[in-house]
Amino acid sequence: ALPICKRLDQITGTVAQQLASRLQYYETATATLRGIIAAGVYFGGPEHHPLWCQAVRRTATPPPLGGSGTAWVDLELYPGLLVLYAAGVADVASGHYGTLMFLLGTRVRTYQGGRQTVQHALNPDSIIKQDFAWQLPGMDKHFTPVSDHVLEALKEEMHPYVPSETTYEEIFEWFEYLRALLHWDAAGDTWSTPIGRFGWSLRRSDFLKEVSDPEGGAMSRVPDLLNAGLFGGDLARYQKAKASLD
């Protein structure tokens, strides 16, 4: 295991070693907050939405440096990504879905001083480019190395919220798929849609097929999504996003 550094400027080594150490630093720094938010989202109600949105906003707002594009600067959004995933996976695991819409719609400041939604700001492949993420241990040539790494980073803390009839991986991929559907519904394009693990697992995952199918019977979660107000509660909007993304 890598030694935990107390400050980012103490991190040295090769680029690959520095990347792994910086991710570990951010994962350690946000661990307590992630635990609080995951439990709060899972057990809480609509009256708590502002708390979770504020937590994501604080961790997803970078310092006003006037630009982005360098690997270490972009990586400063990784804490926000971790908090978003902890909250999002907990919301999907709970079956409530209401928190997710508020989280993704939360507006945060950009490096340039503008504003954009969490949905756009916290795209995994923008925070850590694929070829850069391939340098992480065990991630060489993975199709979705950032998602795969986050999956492992959150696994232990998210397991208590996973329903007994599913697996953590299935809930994680359902969150990423649902996030992508919501992105397409809002933006109307796929080129900027965050493609997570579902991009290669959808065709082989019976769970994803069943929960996302409006006619999937008892396994379908589409009625729950619409009842929570996602896609404006409109089945046609959901089906359009799904047909375009699939």
mmCIF file with all atom_site columns, C-alpha atoms in Angstrom, residues 79-153:
data_model
loop_
_atom_site.group_PDB
_atom_site.id
_atom_site.type_symbol
_atom_site.label_atom_id
_atom_site.label_alt_id
_atom_site.label_comp_id
_atom_site.label_asym_id
_atom_site.label_entity_id
_atom_site.label_seq_id
_atom_site.pdbx_PDB_ins_code
_atom_site.Cartn_x
_atom_site.Cartn_y
_atom_site.Cartn_z
_atom_site.occupancy
_atom_site.B_iso_or_equiv
_atom_site.pdbx_formal_charge
_atom_site.auth_seq_id
_atom_site.auth_comp_id
_atom_site.auth_asym_id
_atom_site.auth_atom_id
_atom_site.pdbx_PDB_model_num
ATOM 1  C CA . PRO A 1 79  ? -13.203 14.640 -4.325  1.00 0.00 ? 79  PRO A CA 1
ATOM 2  C CA . GLY A 1 80  ? -16.461 15.939 -5.773  1.00 0.00 ? 80  GLY A CA 1
ATOM 3  C CA . LEU A 1 81  ? -16.707 12.901 -8.031  1.00 0.00 ? 81  LEU A CA 1
ATOM 4  C CA . LEU A 1 82  ? -16.283 10.567 -5.051  1.00 0.00 ? 82  LEU A CA 1
ATOM 5  C CA . VAL A 1 83  ? -18.950 12.371 -3.019  1.00 0.00 ? 83  VAL A CA 1
ATOM 6  C CA . LEU A 1 84  ? -21.348 12.412 -5.984  1.00 0.00 ? 84  LEU A CA 1
ATOM 7  C CA . TYR A 1 85  ? -20.907 8.682  -6.558  1.00 0.00 ? 85  TYR A CA 1
ATOM 8  C CA . ALA A 1 86  ? -21.382 7.852  -2.867  1.00 0.00 ? 86  ALA A CA 1
ATOM 9  C CA . ALA A 1 87  ? -24.595 9.883  -2.795  1.00 0.00 ? 87  ALA A CA 1
ATOM 10 C CA . GLY A 1 88  ? -25.815 8.648  -6.179  1.00 0.00 ? 88  GLY A CA 1
ATOM 11 C CA . VAL A 1 89  ? -25.197 4.971  -5.518  1.00 0.00 ? 89  VAL A CA 1
ATOM 12 C CA . ALA A 1 90  ? -26.905 5.291  -2.107  1.00 0.00 ? 90  ALA A CA 1
ATOM 13 C CA . ASP A 1 91  ? -29.911 6.993  -3.708  1.00 0.00 ? 91  ASP A CA 1
ATOM 14 C CA . VAL A 1 92  ? -30.254 4.290  -6.353  1.00 0.00 ? 92  VAL A CA 1
ATOM 15 C CA . ALA A 1 93  ? -29.795 1.553  -3.734  1.00 0.00 ? 93  ALA A CA 1
ATOM 16 C CA . SER A 1 94  ? -32.582 3.072  -1.619  1.00 0.00 ? 94  SER A CA 1
ATOM 17 C CA . GLY A 1 95  ? -34.996 2.990  -4.556  1.00 0.00 ? 95  GLY A CA 1
ATOM 18 C CA . HIS A 1 96  ? -36.079 6.587  -3.875  1.00 0.00 ? 96  HIS A CA 1
ATOM 19 C CA . TYR A 1 97  ? -34.265 8.290  -6.790  1.00 0.00 ? 97  TYR A CA 1
ATOM 20 C CA . GLY A 1 98  ? -35.414 11.771 -5.770  1.00 0.00 ? 98  GLY A CA 1
ATOM 21 C CA . THR A 1 99  ? -32.030 12.988 -4.509  1.00 0.00 ? 99  THR A CA 1
ATOM 22 C CA . LEU A 1 100 ? -30.221 12.210 -7.753  1.00 0.00 ? 100 LEU A CA 1
ATOM 23 C CA . MET A 1 101 ? -32.057 14.832 -9.792  1.00 0.00 ? 101 MET A CA 1
ATOM 24 C CA . PHE A 1 102 ? -31.168 17.568 -7.295  1.00 0.00 ? 102 PHE A CA 1
ATOM 25 C CA . LEU A 1 103 ? -27.541 16.486 -7.026  1.00 0.00 ? 103 LEU A CA 1
ATOM 26 C CA . LEU A 1 104 ? -26.920 16.468 -10.762 1.00 0.00 ? 104 LEU A CA 1
ATOM 27 C CA . GLY A 1 105 ? -28.684 19.795 -11.220 1.00 0.00 ? 105 GLY A CA 1
ATOM 28 C CA . THR A 1 106 ? -26.622 21.554 -8.550  1.00 0.00 ? 106 THR A CA 1
ATOM 29 C CA . ARG A 1 107 ? -24.627 24.391 -10.095 1.00 0.00 ? 107 ARG A CA 1
ATOM 30 C CA . VAL A 1 108 ? -20.946 24.847 -9.282  1.00 0.00 ? 108 VAL A CA 1
ATOM 31 C CA . ARG A 1 109 ? -18.299 27.400 -10.202 1.00 0.00 ? 109 ARG A CA 1
ATOM 32 C CA . THR A 1 110 ? -15.850 26.487 -12.950 1.00 0.00 ? 110 THR A CA 1
ATOM 33 C CA . TYR A 1 111 ? -12.122 27.255 -13.081 1.00 0.00 ? 111 TYR A CA 1
ATOM 34 C CA . GLN A 1 112 ? -12.902 30.224 -15.298 1.00 0.00 ? 112 GLN A CA 1
ATOM 35 C CA . GLY A 1 113 ? -15.449 31.643 -12.853 1.00 0.00 ? 113 GLY A CA 1
ATOM 36 C CA . GLY A 1 114 ? -18.541 30.576 -14.777 1.00 0.00 ? 114 GLY A CA 1
ATOM 37 C CA . ARG A 1 115 ? -21.256 28.173 -13.671 1.00 0.00 ? 115 ARG A CA 1
ATOM 38 C CA . GLN A 1 116 ? -22.218 24.686 -14.765 1.00 0.00 ? 116 GLN A CA 1
ATOM 39 C CA . THR A 1 117 ? -24.147 21.767 -13.338 1.00 0.00 ? 117 THR A CA 1
ATOM 40 C CA . VAL A 1 118 ? -22.573 18.943 -11.373 1.00 0.00 ? 118 VAL A CA 1
ATOM 41 C CA . GLN A 1 119 ? -23.739 16.672 -14.183 1.00 0.00 ? 119 GLN A CA 1
ATOM 42 C CA . HIS A 1 120 ? -21.358 18.445 -16.589 1.00 0.00 ? 120 HIS A CA 1
ATOM 43 C CA . ALA A 1 121 ? -18.594 19.354 -14.139 1.00 0.00 ? 121 ALA A CA 1
ATOM 44 C CA . LEU A 1 122 ? -18.040 15.868 -12.722 1.00 0.00 ? 122 LEU A CA 1
ATOM 45 C CA . ASN A 1 123 ? -17.547 13.774 -15.837 1.00 0.00 ? 123 ASN A CA 1
ATOM 46 C CA . PRO A 1 124 ? -15.092 11.009 -14.832 1.00 0.00 ? 124 PRO A CA 1
ATOM 47 C CA . ASP A 1 125 ? -13.241 11.010 -18.137 1.00 0.00 ? 125 ASP A CA 1
ATOM 48 C CA . SER A 1 126 ? -12.735 14.784 -17.978 1.00 0.00 ? 126 SER A CA 1
ATOM 49 C CA . ILE A 1 127 ? -11.306 14.646 -14.462 1.00 0.00 ? 127 ILE A CA 1
ATOM 50 C CA . ILE A 1 128 ? -8.875  11.836 -15.337 1.00 0.00 ? 128 ILE A CA 1
ATOM 51 C CA . LYS A 1 129 ? -8.271  11.228 -19.030 1.00 0.00 ? 129 LYS A CA 1
ATOM 52 C CA . GLN A 1 130 ? -8.424  7.586  -20.084 1.00 0.00 ? 130 GLN A CA 1
ATOM 53 C CA . ASP A 1 131 ? -4.785  7.262  -21.145 1.00 0.00 ? 131 ASP A CA 1
ATOM 54 C CA . PHE A 1 132 ? -3.727  8.870  -17.862 1.00 0.00 ? 132 PHE A CA 1
ATOM 55 C CA . ALA A 1 133 ? -6.002  6.572  -15.814 1.00 0.00 ? 133 ALA A CA 1
ATOM 56 C CA . TRP A 1 134 ? -4.455  3.555  -17.543 1.00 0.00 ? 134 TRP A CA 1
ATOM 57 C CA . GLN A 1 135 ? -1.369  4.214  -15.413 1.00 0.00 ? 135 GLN A CA 1
ATOM 58 C CA . LEU A 1 136 ? -3.278  3.279  -12.258 1.00 0.00 ? 136 LEU A CA 1
ATOM 59 C CA . PRO A 1 137 ? -2.447  -0.174 -10.850 1.00 0.00 ? 137 PRO A CA 1
ATOM 60 C CA . GLY A 1 138 ? -4.457  -2.867 -12.610 1.00 0.00 ? 138 GLY A CA 1
ATOM 61 C CA . MET A 1 139 ? -6.220  -0.440 -14.972 1.00 0.00 ? 139 MET A CA 1
ATOM 62 C CA . ASP A 1 140 ? -4.071  -0.754 -18.087 1.00 0.00 ? 140 ASP A CA 1
ATOM 63 C CA . LYS A 1 141 ? -6.289  -0.794 -21.206 1.00 0.00 ? 141 LYS A CA 1
ATOM 64 C CA . HIS A 1 142 ? -9.543  -0.960 -19.233 1.00 0.00 ? 142 HIS A CA 1
ATOM 65 C CA . PHE A 1 143 ? -12.442 0.488  -21.224 1.00 0.00 ? 143 PHE A CA 1
ATOM 66 C CA . THR A 1 144 ? -13.575 2.570  -18.215 1.00 0.00 ? 144 THR A CA 1
ATOM 67 C CA . PRO A 1 145 ? -10.555 2.863  -15.912 1.00 0.00 ? 145 PRO A CA 1
ATOM 68 C CA . VAL A 1 146 ? -11.878 5.808  -13.870 1.00 0.00 ? 146 VAL A CA 1
ATOM 69 C CA . SER A 1 147 ? -15.241 4.171  -13.185 1.00 0.00 ? 147 SER A CA 1
ATOM 70 C CA . ASP A 1 148 ? -13.505 0.890  -12.400 1.00 0.00 ? 148 ASP A CA 1
ATOM 71 C CA . HIS A 1 149 ? -11.220 2.622  -9.911  1.00 0.00 ? 149 HIS A CA 1
ATOM 72 C CA . VAL A 1 150 ? -14.094 4.484  -8.206  1.00 0.00 ? 150 VAL A CA 1
ATOM 73 C CA . LEU A 1 151 ? -16.028 1.204  -8.030  1.00 0.00 ? 151 LEU A CA 1
ATOM 74 C CA . GLU A 1 152 ? -13.201 -0.329 -6.014  1.00 0.00 ? 152 GLU A CA 1
ATOM 75 C CA . ALA A 1 153 ? -12.621 2.789  -3.903  1.00 0.00 ? 153 ALA A CA 1
#
